[in-house]
PDB file of C-alpha atoms in Angstrom:
ATOM      1  CA  MET I   1      -2.097   2.096-171.707  1.00 38.00           C
ATOM      2  CA  LYS I   2       0.743   2.215-174.240  1.00 43.00           C
ATOM      3  CA  ARG I   3       2.792   5.372-174.369  1.00 46.00           C
ATOM      4  CA  THR I   4       2.733   7.308-177.632  1.00 45.00           C
ATOM      5  CA  ALA I   5       5.861   9.367-176.862  1.00 42.00           C
ATOM      6  CA  PRO I   6       8.735   9.135-174.409  1.00 45.00           C
ATOM      7  CA  LEU I   7       8.834  11.072-171.193  1.00 48.00           C
ATOM      8  CA  CYS I   8      10.837  14.258-171.518  1.00 47.00           C
ATOM      9  CA  THR I   9      14.224  14.727-169.943  1.00 49.00           C
ATOM     10  CA  ARG I  10      16.337  17.822-169.474  1.00 52.00           C
ATOM     11  CA  GLN I  11      19.148  16.075-171.318  1.00 56.00           C
ATOM     12  CA  ARG I  12      17.035  16.056-174.481  1.00 72.00           C
ATOM     13  CA  LEU I  13      16.026  19.690-174.037  1.00 80.00           C
ATOM     14  CA  ASP I  14      19.612  20.871-173.541  1.00 77.00           C
ATOM     15  CA  HIS I  15      20.811  19.840-177.004  1.00 84.00           C
ATOM     16  CA  PRO I  16      19.384  21.549-180.140  1.00 89.00           C
ATOM     17  CA  GLU I  17      19.082  18.449-182.331  1.00 93.00           C
ATOM     18  CA  ARG I  18      17.744  16.264-179.521  1.00 92.00           C
ATOM     19  CA  LYS I  19      15.188  18.935-178.668  1.00 93.00           C
ATOM     20  CA  ARG I  20      14.073  19.148-182.304  1.00 94.00           C
ATOM     21  CA  ALA I  21      13.698  15.364-182.411  1.00 93.00           C
ATOM     22  CA  LEU I  22      11.740  15.426-179.162  1.00 92.00           C
ATOM     23  CA  ASN I  23       9.416  18.092-180.542  1.00 93.00           C
ATOM     24  CA  ARG I  24       8.751  16.007-183.636  1.00 95.00           C
ATOM     25  CA  GLU I  25       7.973  12.936-181.512  1.00 93.00           C
ATOM     26  CA  ILE I  26       5.635  14.769-179.158  1.00 92.00           C
ATOM     27  CA  PHE I  27       3.752  16.799-181.752  1.00 95.00           C
ATOM     28  CA  THR I  28       3.407  13.814-184.076  1.00 96.00           C
ATOM     29  CA  ALA I  29       1.747  12.002-181.180  1.00 93.00           C
ATOM     30  CA  VAL I  30      -0.553  14.881-180.197  1.00 94.00           C
ATOM     31  CA  ALA I  31      -1.451  16.096-183.711  1.00 95.00           C
ATOM     32  CA  PRO I  32      -4.795  14.226-183.940  1.00 94.00           C
ATOM     33  CA  ARG I  33      -5.983  15.818-180.677  1.00 93.00           C
ATOM     34  CA  TYR I  34      -4.048  19.067-180.747  1.00 93.00           C
ATOM     35  CA  GLN I  35      -7.048  21.348-181.297  1.00 91.00           C
ATOM     36  CA  THR I  36      -8.972  19.728-178.459  1.00 92.00           C
ATOM     37  CA  ILE I  37      -6.161  19.599-175.925  1.00 92.00           C
ATOM     38  CA  THR I  38      -5.094  23.197-176.572  1.00 92.00           C
ATOM     39  CA  ARG I  39      -8.598  24.374-175.743  1.00 92.00           C
ATOM     40  CA  LEU I  40      -8.758  22.200-172.628  1.00 92.00           C
ATOM     41  CA  LEU I  41      -5.371  23.250-171.281  1.00 92.00           C
ATOM     42  CA  SER I  42      -6.239  26.937-171.719  1.00 93.00           C
ATOM     43  CA  PHE I  43      -9.855  26.701-170.500  1.00 92.00           C
ATOM     44  CA  ASN I  44     -10.846  27.648-174.063  1.00 91.00           C
ATOM     45  CA  ARG I  45      -8.944  30.958-173.887  1.00 94.00           C
ATOM     46  CA  ASP I  46      -6.342  29.960-176.460  1.00 95.00           C
ATOM     47  CA  ARG I  47      -8.365  31.137-179.451  1.00 95.00           C
ATOM     48  CA  VAL I  48      -9.010  34.521-177.788  1.00 97.00           C
ATOM     49  CA  TRP I  49      -5.296  35.065-177.135  1.00 97.00           C
ATOM     50  CA  LYS I  50      -4.447  34.222-180.733  1.00 98.00           C
ATOM     51  CA  LYS I  51      -7.073  36.653-182.032  1.00 98.00           C
ATOM     52  CA  ARG I  52      -5.665  39.417-179.840  1.00 98.00           C
ATOM     53  CA  LEU I  53      -2.160  38.601-181.035  1.00 98.00           C
ATOM     54  CA  VAL I  54      -3.158  39.211-184.654  1.00 98.00           C
ATOM     55  CA  GLN I  55      -5.453  42.151-183.883  1.00 97.00           C
ATOM     56  CA  ALA I  56      -2.514  44.014-182.331  1.00 96.00           C
ATOM     57  CA  LEU I  57      -0.566  43.922-185.599  1.00 98.00           C
ATOM     58  CA  PRO I  58      -0.636  47.065-187.774  1.00 98.00           C
ATOM     59  CA  PRO I  59      -2.760  47.340-190.929  1.00 97.00           C
ATOM     60  CA  MET I  60      -0.965  46.583-194.198  1.00 97.00           C
ATOM     61  CA  ALA I  61      -2.235  46.297-197.760  1.00 95.00           C
ATOM     62  CA  ALA I  62      -0.618  43.060-198.961  1.00 96.00           C
ATOM     63  CA  PRO I  63       2.014  41.862-196.510  1.00 98.00           C
ATOM     64  CA  VAL I  64       4.072  38.703-196.629  1.00 99.00           C
ATOM     65  CA  CYS I  65       3.387  36.972-193.297  1.00 99.00           C
ATOM     66  CA  LEU I  66       5.311  34.100-191.735  1.00 99.00           C
ATOM     67  CA  ASP I  67       3.747  32.017-188.953  1.00 99.00           C
ATOM     68  CA  LEU I  68       6.381  29.953-187.151  1.00 99.00           C
ATOM     69  CA  ALA I  69       5.553  26.649-185.449  1.00 98.00           C
ATOM     70  CA  CYS I  70       2.199  27.075-187.174  1.00 98.00           C
ATOM     71  CA  GLY I  71       0.793  23.741-186.013  1.00 97.00           C
ATOM     72  CA  THR I  72      -2.708  23.193-187.335  1.00 97.00           C
ATOM     73  CA  GLY I  73      -2.910  26.703-188.764  1.00 97.00           C
ATOM     74  CA  ASP I  74      -4.946  28.769-186.288  1.00 98.00           C
ATOM     75  CA  ILE I  75      -2.826  31.919-186.475  1.00 98.00           C
ATOM     76  CA  ALA I  76      -2.195  31.539-190.215  1.00 98.00           C
ATOM     77  CA  ARG I  77      -5.959  31.606-190.759  1.00 98.00           C
ATOM     78  CA  LEU I  78      -6.324  34.715-188.617  1.00 98.00           C
ATOM     79  CA  LEU I  79      -3.584  36.408-190.629  1.00 98.00           C
ATOM     80  CA  ALA I  80      -5.378  35.522-193.870  1.00 98.00           C
ATOM     81  CA  GLU I  81      -8.563  37.096-192.494  1.00 97.00           C
ATOM     82  CA  LYS I  82      -6.810  40.287-191.362  1.00 98.00           C
ATOM     83  CA  TYR I  83      -4.752  40.649-194.536  1.00 98.00           C
ATOM     84  CA  PRO I  84      -6.940  39.357-197.417  1.00 96.00           C
ATOM     85  CA  GLY I  85      -4.452  40.627-199.991  1.00 94.00           C
ATOM     86  CA  GLY I  86      -1.455  39.107-198.276  1.00 97.00           C
ATOM     87  CA  ARG I  87       0.623  35.975-198.694  1.00 98.00           C
ATOM     88  CA  ILE I  88       0.753  33.729-195.628  1.00 98.00           C
ATOM     89  CA  LEU I  89       3.544  31.198-195.024  1.00 99.00           C
ATOM     90  CA  GLY I  90       3.054  28.634-192.274  1.00 99.00           C
ATOM     91  CA  MET I  91       6.128  26.694-191.115  1.00 99.00           C
ATOM     92  CA  ASP I  92       6.430  23.782-188.707  1.00 99.00           C
ATOM     93  CA  ILE I  93       8.973  20.996-188.214  1.00 98.00           C
ATOM     94  CA  THR I  94       6.279  18.348-187.684  1.00 98.00           C
ATOM     95  CA  GLU I  95       4.658  17.044-190.858  1.00 98.00           C
ATOM     96  CA  ALA I  96       1.774  15.480-188.909  1.00 98.00           C
ATOM     97  CA  MET I  97       0.728  18.929-187.695  1.00 98.00           C
ATOM     98  CA  LEU I  98       0.913  20.344-191.207  1.00 98.00           C
ATOM     99  CA  GLU I  99      -1.232  17.496-192.517  1.00 98.00           C
ATOM    100  CA  ARG I 100      -3.907  18.514-190.002  1.00 97.00           C
ATOM    101  CA  ALA I 101      -3.575  22.137-191.085  1.00 97.00           C
ATOM    102  CA  ARG I 102      -4.070  21.215-194.747  1.00 97.00           C
ATOM    103  CA  ARG I 103      -7.096  19.038-193.953  1.00 95.00           C
ATOM    104  CA  ARG I 104      -8.844  22.087-192.531  1.00 93.00           C
ATOM    105  CA  ARG I 105      -9.042  23.521-196.062  1.00 91.00           C
ATOM    106  CA  PRO I 106      -7.131  26.739-195.489  1.00 92.00           C
ATOM    107  CA  PRO I 107      -7.613  29.832-197.666  1.00 91.00           C
ATOM    108  CA  ALA I 108      -5.675  29.833-200.933  1.00 92.00           C
ATOM    109  CA  ALA I 109      -3.354  32.568-199.622  1.00 94.00           C
ATOM    110  CA  ILE I 110      -1.826  30.171-197.069  1.00 98.00           C
ATOM    111  CA  GLU I 111       1.147  27.952-197.928  1.00 98.00           C
ATOM    112  CA  PHE I 112       2.457  25.355-195.477  1.00 98.00           C
ATOM    113  CA  HIS I 113       6.094  24.231-195.369  1.00 98.00           C
ATOM    114  CA  CYS I 114       7.905  21.712-193.169  1.00 98.00           C
ATOM    115  CA  ARG I 115      10.920  23.714-191.980  1.00 98.00           C
ATOM    116  CA  ASP I 116      12.717  24.644-188.788  1.00 98.00           C
ATOM    117  CA  MET I 117      12.223  28.201-187.543  1.00 98.00           C
ATOM    118  CA  ALA I 118      15.990  28.719-187.435  1.00 97.00           C
ATOM    119  CA  GLN I 119      16.337  27.656-191.085  1.00 97.00           C
ATOM    120  CA  THR I 120      13.400  29.125-192.990  1.00 98.00           C
ATOM    121  CA  GLY I 121      15.077  29.107-196.390  1.00 98.00           C
ATOM    122  CA  LEU I 122      13.803  32.641-197.048  1.00 98.00           C
ATOM    123  CA  GLU I 123      15.825  35.552-198.356  1.00 98.00           C
ATOM    124  CA  ALA I 124      16.871  38.365-196.050  1.00 98.00           C
ATOM    125  CA  ASP I 125      14.323  41.159-195.531  1.00 98.00           C
ATOM    126  CA  ALA I 126      11.617  39.062-197.218  1.00 98.00           C
ATOM    127  CA  VAL I 127       8.784  39.172-194.661  1.00 99.00           C
ATOM    128  CA  ASP I 128       6.608  42.007-193.336  1.00 99.00           C
ATOM    129  CA  ILE I 129       5.094  40.183-190.357  1.00 99.00           C
ATOM    130  CA  ILE I 130       6.181  37.175-188.292  1.00 99.00           C
ATOM    131  CA  THR I 131       4.032  35.404-185.711  1.00 99.00           C
ATOM    132  CA  GLY I 132       4.486  32.412-183.460  1.00 99.00           C
ATOM    133  CA  GLY I 133       2.087  30.649-181.131  1.00 98.00           C
ATOM    134  CA  TYR I 134       4.050  28.567-178.577  1.00 97.00           C
ATOM    135  CA  ALA I 135       7.001  28.810-180.960  1.00 98.00           C
ATOM    136  CA  LEU I 136      10.136  30.249-179.363  1.00 98.00           C
ATOM    137  CA  ARG I 137       9.962  28.052-176.255  1.00 96.00           C
ATOM    138  CA  ASN I 138      10.063  25.052-178.591  1.00 96.00           C
ATOM    139  CA  ALA I 139      12.987  26.333-180.660  1.00 96.00           C
ATOM    140  CA  GLY I 140      15.807  23.835-180.796  1.00 93.00           C
ATOM    141  CA  ASP I 141      18.269  26.713-180.753  1.00 95.00           C
ATOM    142  CA  LEU I 142      16.775  29.987-179.479  1.00 96.00           C
ATOM    143  CA  PRO I 143      19.724  32.239-180.438  1.00 96.00           C
ATOM    144  CA  SER I 144      19.640  30.958-184.020  1.00 97.00           C
ATOM    145  CA  ALA I 145      15.853  31.316-184.163  1.00 98.00           C
ATOM    146  CA  LEU I 146      15.978  34.953-183.020  1.00 98.00           C
ATOM    147  CA  ALA I 147      18.750  35.692-185.505  1.00 98.00           C
ATOM    148  CA  GLU I 148      16.772  34.099-188.345  1.00 99.00           C
ATOM    149  CA  ILE I 149      13.627  36.031-187.418  1.00 99.00           C
ATOM    150  CA  PHE I 150      15.590  39.276-187.481  1.00 99.00           C
ATOM    151  CA  ARG I 151      17.269  38.337-190.766  1.00 98.00           C
ATOM    152  CA  VAL I 152      14.133  37.546-192.766  1.00 99.00           C
ATOM    153  CA  LEU I 153      12.028  40.387-191.333  1.00 99.00           C
ATOM    154  CA  LYS I 154      12.032  43.567-193.385  1.00 98.00           C
ATOM    155  CA  PRO I 155      13.255  46.787-191.773  1.00 98.00           C
ATOM    156  CA  GLY I 156      10.182  48.248-190.081  1.00 98.00           C
ATOM    157  CA  GLY I 157       8.565  44.793-189.962  1.00 99.00           C
ATOM    158  CA  TRP I 158       6.645  43.427-186.974  1.00 99.00           C
ATOM    159  CA  ALA I 159       6.754  40.169-185.039  1.00 99.00           C
ATOM    160  CA  ALA I 160       4.319  38.916-182.392  1.00 99.00           C
ATOM    161  CA  PHE I 161       4.610  35.860-180.166  1.00 99.00           C
ATOM    162  CA  LEU I 162       2.264  34.047-177.800  1.00 98.00           C
ATOM    163  CA  ASP I 163       3.729  31.610-175.297  1.00 98.00           C
ATOM    164  CA  PHE I 164       3.979  30.414-171.746  1.00 96.00           C
ATOM    165  CA  SER I 165       5.998  32.880-169.714  1.00 96.00           C
ATOM    166  CA  LYS I 166       8.320  32.515-166.749  1.00 94.00           C
ATOM    167  CA  PRO I 167       8.477  35.048-163.881  1.00 94.00           C
ATOM    168  CA  ARG I 168      11.790  36.131-162.399  1.00 91.00           C
ATOM    169  CA  SER I 169      10.920  34.978-158.856  1.00 93.00           C
ATOM    170  CA  ARG I 170      12.199  31.441-158.150  1.00 91.00           C
ATOM    171  CA  LEU I 171       9.248  30.830-155.828  1.00 95.00           C
ATOM    172  CA  LEU I 172       6.736  31.788-158.516  1.00 94.00           C
ATOM    173  CA  GLN I 173       8.657  29.694-161.035  1.00 93.00           C
ATOM    174  CA  ARG I 174       8.313  26.618-158.830  1.00 95.00           C
ATOM    175  CA  LEU I 175       4.620  27.298-158.281  1.00 95.00           C
ATOM    176  CA  GLU I 176       4.002  27.768-161.998  1.00 94.00           C
ATOM    177  CA  SER I 177       5.980  24.635-162.857  1.00 93.00           C
ATOM    178  CA  GLY I 178       4.063  22.562-160.322  1.00 94.00           C
ATOM    179  CA  LEU I 179       0.687  23.723-161.626  1.00 94.00           C
ATOM    180  CA  LEU I 180       1.635  23.136-165.274  1.00 94.00           C
ATOM    181  CA  THR I 181       3.051  19.701-164.470  1.00 93.00           C
ATOM    182  CA  PHE I 182      -0.109  18.704-162.611  1.00 94.00           C
ATOM    183  CA  TRP I 183      -2.570  20.104-165.168  1.00 94.00           C
ATOM    184  CA  GLY I 184      -0.663  18.836-168.196  1.00 92.00           C
ATOM    185  CA  GLY I 185      -0.068  15.448-166.590  1.00 91.00           C
ATOM    186  CA  ILE I 186      -3.790  14.868-166.067  1.00 95.00           C
ATOM    187  CA  TRP I 187      -4.649  15.432-169.726  1.00 93.00           C
ATOM    188  CA  GLY I 188      -1.585  13.547-170.942  1.00 90.00           C
ATOM    189  CA  TRP I 189      -2.730  10.513-168.987  1.00 92.00           C
ATOM    190  CA  ILE I 190      -6.356  10.817-170.138  1.00 93.00           C
ATOM    191  CA  PHE I 191      -5.594  11.244-173.851  1.00 91.00           C
ATOM    192  CA  HIS I 192      -2.346   9.317-174.284  1.00 87.00           C
ATOM    193  CA  GLY I 193      -1.703   7.220-171.215  1.00 87.00           C
ATOM    194  CA  ASP I 194       1.480   9.270-170.777  1.00 85.00           C
ATOM    195  CA  PRO I 195       1.561  12.308-168.458  1.00 84.00           C
ATOM    196  CA  GLY I 196       4.972  13.222-169.864  1.00 82.00           C
ATOM    197  CA  ILE I 197       3.542  14.429-173.164  1.00 86.00           C
ATOM    198  CA  TYR I 198       2.073  17.603-171.681  1.00 89.00           C
ATOM    199  CA  THR I 199       4.375  17.977-168.694  1.00 89.00           C
ATOM    200  CA  TYR I 200       6.808  18.831-171.492  1.00 90.00           C
ATOM    201  CA  ILE I 201       5.351  22.348-171.250  1.00 92.00           C
ATOM    202  CA  ALA I 202       6.729  22.796-167.730  1.00 93.00           C
ATOM    203  CA  GLU I 203      10.028  21.109-168.603  1.00 92.00           C
ATOM    204  CA  SER I 204      10.620  23.271-171.675  1.00 93.00           C
ATOM    205  CA  LEU I 205       9.653  26.388-169.721  1.00 94.00           C
ATOM    206  CA  ALA I 206      12.280  25.539-167.094  1.00 92.00           C
ATOM    207  CA  GLN I 207      14.939  25.864-169.825  1.00 92.00           C
ATOM    208  CA  TYR I 208      13.415  29.062-171.257  1.00 96.00           C
ATOM    209  CA  PRO I 209      14.497  32.600-170.270  1.00 97.00           C
ATOM    210  CA  ASP I 210      12.306  34.462-167.801  1.00 96.00           C
ATOM    211  CA  ARG I 211      10.328  37.425-169.143  1.00 96.00           C
ATOM    212  CA  ALA I 212      12.962  40.058-168.376  1.00 96.00           C
ATOM    213  CA  ARG I 213      15.779  37.994-169.903  1.00 97.00           C
ATOM    214  CA  LEU I 214      13.711  37.168-172.981  1.00 98.00           C
ATOM    215  CA  HIS I 215      12.997  40.866-173.567  1.00 98.00           C
ATOM    216  CA  HIS I 216      16.703  41.587-173.108  1.00 98.00           C
ATOM    217  CA  PHE I 217      17.613  38.974-175.718  1.00 98.00           C
ATOM    218  CA  PHE I 218      15.179  40.517-178.203  1.00 98.00           C
ATOM    219  CA  ARG I 219      16.696  43.963-177.639  1.00 98.00           C
ATOM    220  CA  GLU I 220      20.201  42.541-177.874  1.00 97.00           C
ATOM    221  CA  GLN I 221      19.284  40.992-181.212  1.00 97.00           C
ATOM    222  CA  GLY I 222      18.235  44.438-182.438  1.00 98.00           C
ATOM    223  CA  PHE I 223      14.454  44.411-181.961  1.00 99.00           C
ATOM    224  CA  GLU I 224      12.376  47.183-180.411  1.00 98.00           C
ATOM    225  CA  ILE I 225       9.838  45.960-177.834  1.00 98.00           C
ATOM    226  CA  GLN I 226       6.413  47.387-178.697  1.00 98.00           C
ATOM    227  CA  ASP I 227       4.100  45.661-176.238  1.00 97.00           C
ATOM    228  CA  SER I 228       3.969  42.918-173.616  1.00 97.00           C
ATOM    229  CA  SER I 229       0.602  41.678-172.334  1.00 96.00           C
ATOM    230  CA  ARG I 230       0.036  38.887-169.836  1.00 95.00           C
ATOM    231  CA  HIS I 231      -2.847  36.477-169.370  1.00 94.00           C
ATOM    232  CA  PHE I 232      -3.733  33.749-166.897  1.00 90.00           C
ATOM    233  CA  PHE I 233      -2.032  35.522-163.974  1.00 88.00           C
ATOM    234  CA  GLY I 234       1.138  35.956-166.015  1.00 91.00           C
ATOM    235  CA  VAL I 235       1.421  32.344-167.177  1.00 94.00           C
ATOM    236  CA  ILE I 236       0.873  33.454-170.800  1.00 97.00           C
ATOM    237  CA  GLU I 237       2.527  36.415-172.526  1.00 98.00           C
ATOM    238  CA  ARG I 238       1.826  38.187-175.813  1.00 98.00           C
ATOM    239  CA  LEU I 239       4.988  39.919-176.954  1.00 98.00           C
ATOM    240  CA  THR I 240       5.094  42.298-179.923  1.00 99.00           C
ATOM    241  CA  VAL I 241       8.392  43.564-181.333  1.00 99.00           C
ATOM    242  CA  ARG I 242       9.555  45.557-184.336  1.00 99.00           C
ATOM    243  CA  LYS I 243      12.682  45.559-186.472  1.00 99.00           C
ATOM    244  CA  PRO I 244      14.068  49.111-186.722  1.00 98.00           C
ATOM    245  CA  ASP I 245      13.770  50.977-190.006  1.00 93.00           C
ATOM    246  CA  HIS I 246      17.560  51.235-190.105  1.00 85.00           C
ATOM    247  CA  PRO I 247      19.003  48.277-188.145  1.00 82.00           C
ATOM    248  CA  GLU I 248      22.645  48.367-187.123  1.00 77.00           C
ATOM    249  CA  PRO I 249      24.954  46.227-189.305  1.00 70.00           C
ATOM    250  CA  GLY I 250      25.762  42.778-187.960  1.00 62.00           C
ATOM    251  CA  CYS I 251      22.912  42.622-185.444  1.00 62.00           C
ATOM    252  CA  CYS I 252      21.253  39.547-186.943  1.00 60.00           C
ATOM    253  CA  SER I 253      23.889  37.045-185.755  1.00 57.00           C
ATOM    254  CA  PRO I 254      23.126  34.701-182.823  1.00 60.00           C
ATOM    255  CA  THR I 255      23.509  36.487-179.504  1.00 48.00           C
ATOM    256  CA  GLY I 256      24.623  33.600-177.328  1.00 42.00           C
ATOM    257  CA  VAL I 257      21.321  33.205-175.508  1.00 38.00           C
ATOM    258  CA  THR I 258      21.363  30.408-172.931  1.00 31.00           C
TER     259      THR I 258
END
C-alpha cells in the first residue's frame, strides 16, 4: 500500500520548524479517520478522559476559552456545553483537521483558527481557560508554547491538558515506548499502510519531558499545579494548572525547556 506520510525520525522532532511540518503532514493524512483511530487507540476511553478534563474546570459565567491543538473539536464542544455563555476559540496548525471540525456543525460560540500554539495572535491576559488534548507533546517549541499559554491566560485563569505521559524510570519508559510503537504500528498499517504514522506517538513522547520534569517546567514558567490524574496505568495524564492572581513580572518568557 502507498504511504500517506513519511516515517518519523528524531531529526525531524528535534527542530521546531521540522516538527511543525511533520505534524502538518501526519495530521493532514489522518484527519479523515482521526475520530475513529483515537477511539481505537484508547479502547474508547478518549472521550471519557476529555469529559473529565473539562468537568474539572471551575464554573464561570461567560469565560473566553482557548482549546489548543483542537483537532476535530471534541474538547471545544465540551467547553461550549459547560460554558453556554462563553466564547470558545479552537486553534490547530492543520487546516485539514479544522475542516473536519467545521463539518461537524459546531455550536455558534465556537470559532476555529489555523494557528500555532506558540503564536496565538491573542492579546496578553485575554483568556480565562486554556485546554489542550494531545497538544503540548506536539508543540514545535515547548518553551515558547508554555510562555504563550502563560502570556494569554488571565491572572487567576486555568489551563488543563490531556496527553500521553512519560514515567521517570528508564525501564518503564522503554516498556511504554515498546507498547505504544506496537499498538500504533498495527493501526497505522491497517488504516494507512504506514506504521510510522502512529508510532509517531512513541517517538514524540521520547523527546517529551517525563512527568516530574514537565511539572517542574510549568512551575518554573509561573504556574501553580492544581491536579494531576493518571489513566491507563499512567500512560495518560490529565494536568490542571492555574496562573497566579498576581504573577511575578517577567515570568512569561521561555524557560529553556529541553
